[in-house]
PDB file of C-alpha atoms in Angstrom:
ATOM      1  CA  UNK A   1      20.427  76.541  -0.053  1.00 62.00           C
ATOM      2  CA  UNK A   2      22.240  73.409   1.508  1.00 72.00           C
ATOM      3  CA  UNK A   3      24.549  75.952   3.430  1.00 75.00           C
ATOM      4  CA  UNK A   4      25.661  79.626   4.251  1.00 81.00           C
ATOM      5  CA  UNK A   5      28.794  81.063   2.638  1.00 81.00           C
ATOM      6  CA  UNK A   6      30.955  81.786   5.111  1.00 87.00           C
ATOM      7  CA  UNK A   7      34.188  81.970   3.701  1.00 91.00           C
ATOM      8  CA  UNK A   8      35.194  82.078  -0.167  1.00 90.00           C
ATOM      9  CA  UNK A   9      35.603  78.207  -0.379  1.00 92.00           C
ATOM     10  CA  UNK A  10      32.297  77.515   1.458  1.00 88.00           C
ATOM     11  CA  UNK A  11      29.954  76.517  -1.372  1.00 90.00           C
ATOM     12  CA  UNK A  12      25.843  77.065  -1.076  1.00 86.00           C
ATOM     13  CA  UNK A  13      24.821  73.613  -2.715  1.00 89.00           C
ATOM     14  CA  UNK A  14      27.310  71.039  -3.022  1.00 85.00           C
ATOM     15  CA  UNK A  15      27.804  71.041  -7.063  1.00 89.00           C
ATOM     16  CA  UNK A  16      28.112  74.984  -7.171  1.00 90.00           C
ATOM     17  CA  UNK A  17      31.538  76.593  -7.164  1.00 92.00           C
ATOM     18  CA  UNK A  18      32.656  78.436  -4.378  1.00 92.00           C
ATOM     19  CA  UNK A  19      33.713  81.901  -4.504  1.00 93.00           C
ATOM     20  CA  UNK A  20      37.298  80.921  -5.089  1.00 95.00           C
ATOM     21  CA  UNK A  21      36.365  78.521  -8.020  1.00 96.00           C
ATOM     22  CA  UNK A  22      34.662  81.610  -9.379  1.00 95.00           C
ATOM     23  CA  UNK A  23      37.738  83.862  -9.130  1.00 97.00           C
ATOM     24  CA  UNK A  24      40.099  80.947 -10.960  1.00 98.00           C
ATOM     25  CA  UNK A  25      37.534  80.703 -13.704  1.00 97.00           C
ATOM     26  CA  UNK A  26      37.218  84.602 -14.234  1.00 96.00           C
ATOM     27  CA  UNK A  27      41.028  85.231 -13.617  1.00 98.00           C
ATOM     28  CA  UNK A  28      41.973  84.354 -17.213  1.00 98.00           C
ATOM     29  CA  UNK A  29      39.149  86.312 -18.942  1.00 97.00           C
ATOM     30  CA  UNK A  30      39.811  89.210 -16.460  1.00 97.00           C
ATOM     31  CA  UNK A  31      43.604  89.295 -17.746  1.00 97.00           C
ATOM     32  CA  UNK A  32      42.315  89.004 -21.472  1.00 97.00           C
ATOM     33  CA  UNK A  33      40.087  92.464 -20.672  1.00 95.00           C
ATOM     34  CA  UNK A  34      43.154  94.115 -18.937  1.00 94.00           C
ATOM     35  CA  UNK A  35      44.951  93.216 -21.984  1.00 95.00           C
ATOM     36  CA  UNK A  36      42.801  94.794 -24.824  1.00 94.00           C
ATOM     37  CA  UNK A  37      42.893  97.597 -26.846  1.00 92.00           C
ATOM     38  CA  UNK A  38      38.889  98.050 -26.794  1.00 92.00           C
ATOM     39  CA  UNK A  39      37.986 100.776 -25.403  1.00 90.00           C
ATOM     40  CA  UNK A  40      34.820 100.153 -24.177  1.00 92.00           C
ATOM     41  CA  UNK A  41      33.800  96.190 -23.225  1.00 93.00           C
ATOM     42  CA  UNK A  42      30.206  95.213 -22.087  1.00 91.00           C
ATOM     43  CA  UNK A  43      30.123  92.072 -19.550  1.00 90.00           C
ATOM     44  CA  UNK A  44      27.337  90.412 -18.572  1.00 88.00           C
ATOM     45  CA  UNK A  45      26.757  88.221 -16.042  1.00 87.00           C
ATOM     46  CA  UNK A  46      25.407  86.847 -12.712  1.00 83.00           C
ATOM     47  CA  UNK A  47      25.763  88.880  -9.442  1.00 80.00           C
ATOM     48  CA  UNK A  48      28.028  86.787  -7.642  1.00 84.00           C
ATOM     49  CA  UNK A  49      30.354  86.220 -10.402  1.00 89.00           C
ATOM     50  CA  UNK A  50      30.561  90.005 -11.023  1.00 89.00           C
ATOM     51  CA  UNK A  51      30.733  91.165  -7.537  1.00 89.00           C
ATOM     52  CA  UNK A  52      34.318  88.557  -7.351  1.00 93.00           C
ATOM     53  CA  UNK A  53      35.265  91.072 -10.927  1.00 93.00           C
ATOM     54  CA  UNK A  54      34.827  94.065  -9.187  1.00 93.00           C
ATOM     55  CA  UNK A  55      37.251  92.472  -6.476  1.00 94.00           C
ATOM     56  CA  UNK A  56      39.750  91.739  -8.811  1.00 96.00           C
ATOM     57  CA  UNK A  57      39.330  95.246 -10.858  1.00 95.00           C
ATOM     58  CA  UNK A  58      40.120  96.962  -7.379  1.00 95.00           C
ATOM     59  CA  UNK A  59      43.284  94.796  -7.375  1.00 95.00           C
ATOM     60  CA  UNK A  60      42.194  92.880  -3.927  1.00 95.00           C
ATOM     61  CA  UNK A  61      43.622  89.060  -4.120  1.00 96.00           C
ATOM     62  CA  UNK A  62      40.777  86.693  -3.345  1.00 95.00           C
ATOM     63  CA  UNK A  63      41.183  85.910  -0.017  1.00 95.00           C
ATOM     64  CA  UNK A  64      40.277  89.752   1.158  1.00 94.00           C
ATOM     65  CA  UNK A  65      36.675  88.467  -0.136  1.00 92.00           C
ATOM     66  CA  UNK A  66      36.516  86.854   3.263  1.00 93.00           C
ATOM     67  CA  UNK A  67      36.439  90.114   5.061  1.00 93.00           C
ATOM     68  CA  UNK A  68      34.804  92.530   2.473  1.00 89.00           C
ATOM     69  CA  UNK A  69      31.498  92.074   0.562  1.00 84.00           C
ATOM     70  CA  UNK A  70      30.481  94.046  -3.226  1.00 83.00           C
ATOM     71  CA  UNK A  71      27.185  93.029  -3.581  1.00 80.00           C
ATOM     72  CA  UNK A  72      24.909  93.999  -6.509  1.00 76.00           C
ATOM     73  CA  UNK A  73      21.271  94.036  -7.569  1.00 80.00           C
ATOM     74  CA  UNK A  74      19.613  91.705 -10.352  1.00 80.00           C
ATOM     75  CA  UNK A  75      19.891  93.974 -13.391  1.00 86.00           C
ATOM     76  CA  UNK A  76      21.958  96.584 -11.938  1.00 88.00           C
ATOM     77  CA  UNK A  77      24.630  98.080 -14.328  1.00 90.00           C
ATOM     78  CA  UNK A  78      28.319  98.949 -13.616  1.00 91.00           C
ATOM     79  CA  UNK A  79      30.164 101.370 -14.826  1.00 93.00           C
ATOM     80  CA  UNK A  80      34.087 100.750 -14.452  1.00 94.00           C
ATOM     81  CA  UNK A  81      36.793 102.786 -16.308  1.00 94.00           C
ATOM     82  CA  UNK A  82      40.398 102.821 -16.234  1.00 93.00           C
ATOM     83  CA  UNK A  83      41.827 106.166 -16.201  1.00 93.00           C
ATOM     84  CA  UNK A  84      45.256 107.976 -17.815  1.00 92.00           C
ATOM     85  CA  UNK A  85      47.009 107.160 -15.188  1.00 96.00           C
ATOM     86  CA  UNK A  86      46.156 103.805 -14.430  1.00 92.00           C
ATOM     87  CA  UNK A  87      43.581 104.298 -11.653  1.00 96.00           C
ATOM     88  CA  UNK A  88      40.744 101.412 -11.707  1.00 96.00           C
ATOM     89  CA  UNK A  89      36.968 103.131 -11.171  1.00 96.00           C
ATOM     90  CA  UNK A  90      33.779 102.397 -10.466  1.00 94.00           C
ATOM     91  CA  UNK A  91      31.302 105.228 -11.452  1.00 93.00           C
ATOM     92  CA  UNK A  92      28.153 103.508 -10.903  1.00 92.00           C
ATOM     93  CA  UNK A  93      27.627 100.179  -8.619  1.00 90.00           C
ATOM     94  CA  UNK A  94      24.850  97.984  -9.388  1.00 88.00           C
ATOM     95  CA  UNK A  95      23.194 101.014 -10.910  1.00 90.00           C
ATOM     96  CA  UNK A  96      19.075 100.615 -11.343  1.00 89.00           C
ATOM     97  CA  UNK A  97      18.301 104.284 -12.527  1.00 90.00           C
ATOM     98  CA  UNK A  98      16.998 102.708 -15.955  1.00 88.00           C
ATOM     99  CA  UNK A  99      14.316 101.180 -14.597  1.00 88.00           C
ATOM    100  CA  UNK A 100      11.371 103.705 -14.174  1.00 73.00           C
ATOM    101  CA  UNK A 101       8.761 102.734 -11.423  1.00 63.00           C
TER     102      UNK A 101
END
């Protein structure tokens, strides 16, 4: 790590993206989801790039990343739903209750 991420255009090494970059590249894929008629859509992805989809899913704009953190756990699983009336939810957060020890 060439650096700690301090704010969301602070970037760890100096060819990653920064959180921001993240949210621009997710944004359009994020409005494609909101826009289906599937009911049920399985993402998969790296931690960091998920926790900045949770951000959006609770509606936050990006720069509220800088004072809130949604972290997750390597192989955790998400549920999110939208419900009758709109409502986005998260039922389970970086959920590792598969996983038997």
């Amino acid at each position: 790590m060439e650096c700690q991420e301090k704010t969301i255009d602070d970037r760890m090494f100096s060819d990653a993206e920064s959180r921001r970059d993240v949210w621009n590249r997710l944004r359009p894929f994020y409005d494609m989801i909101m826009n289906s008629d599937e009911e049920n859509i399985i993402i998969v992805s790296h931690g960091d790039s998920l926790s900045v989809f949770h951000a959006m899913w609770f509606g936050l704009e990006v720069e509220m990343l800088n004072q809130c953190g949604l972290f997750g756990m390597s192989g955790g699983v998400s549920f999110m739903q939208k419900n009758e009336d709109g409502k986005h939810i998260i039922r389970r957060l970086s959920d590792m209750s598969y996983i038997s020890e």
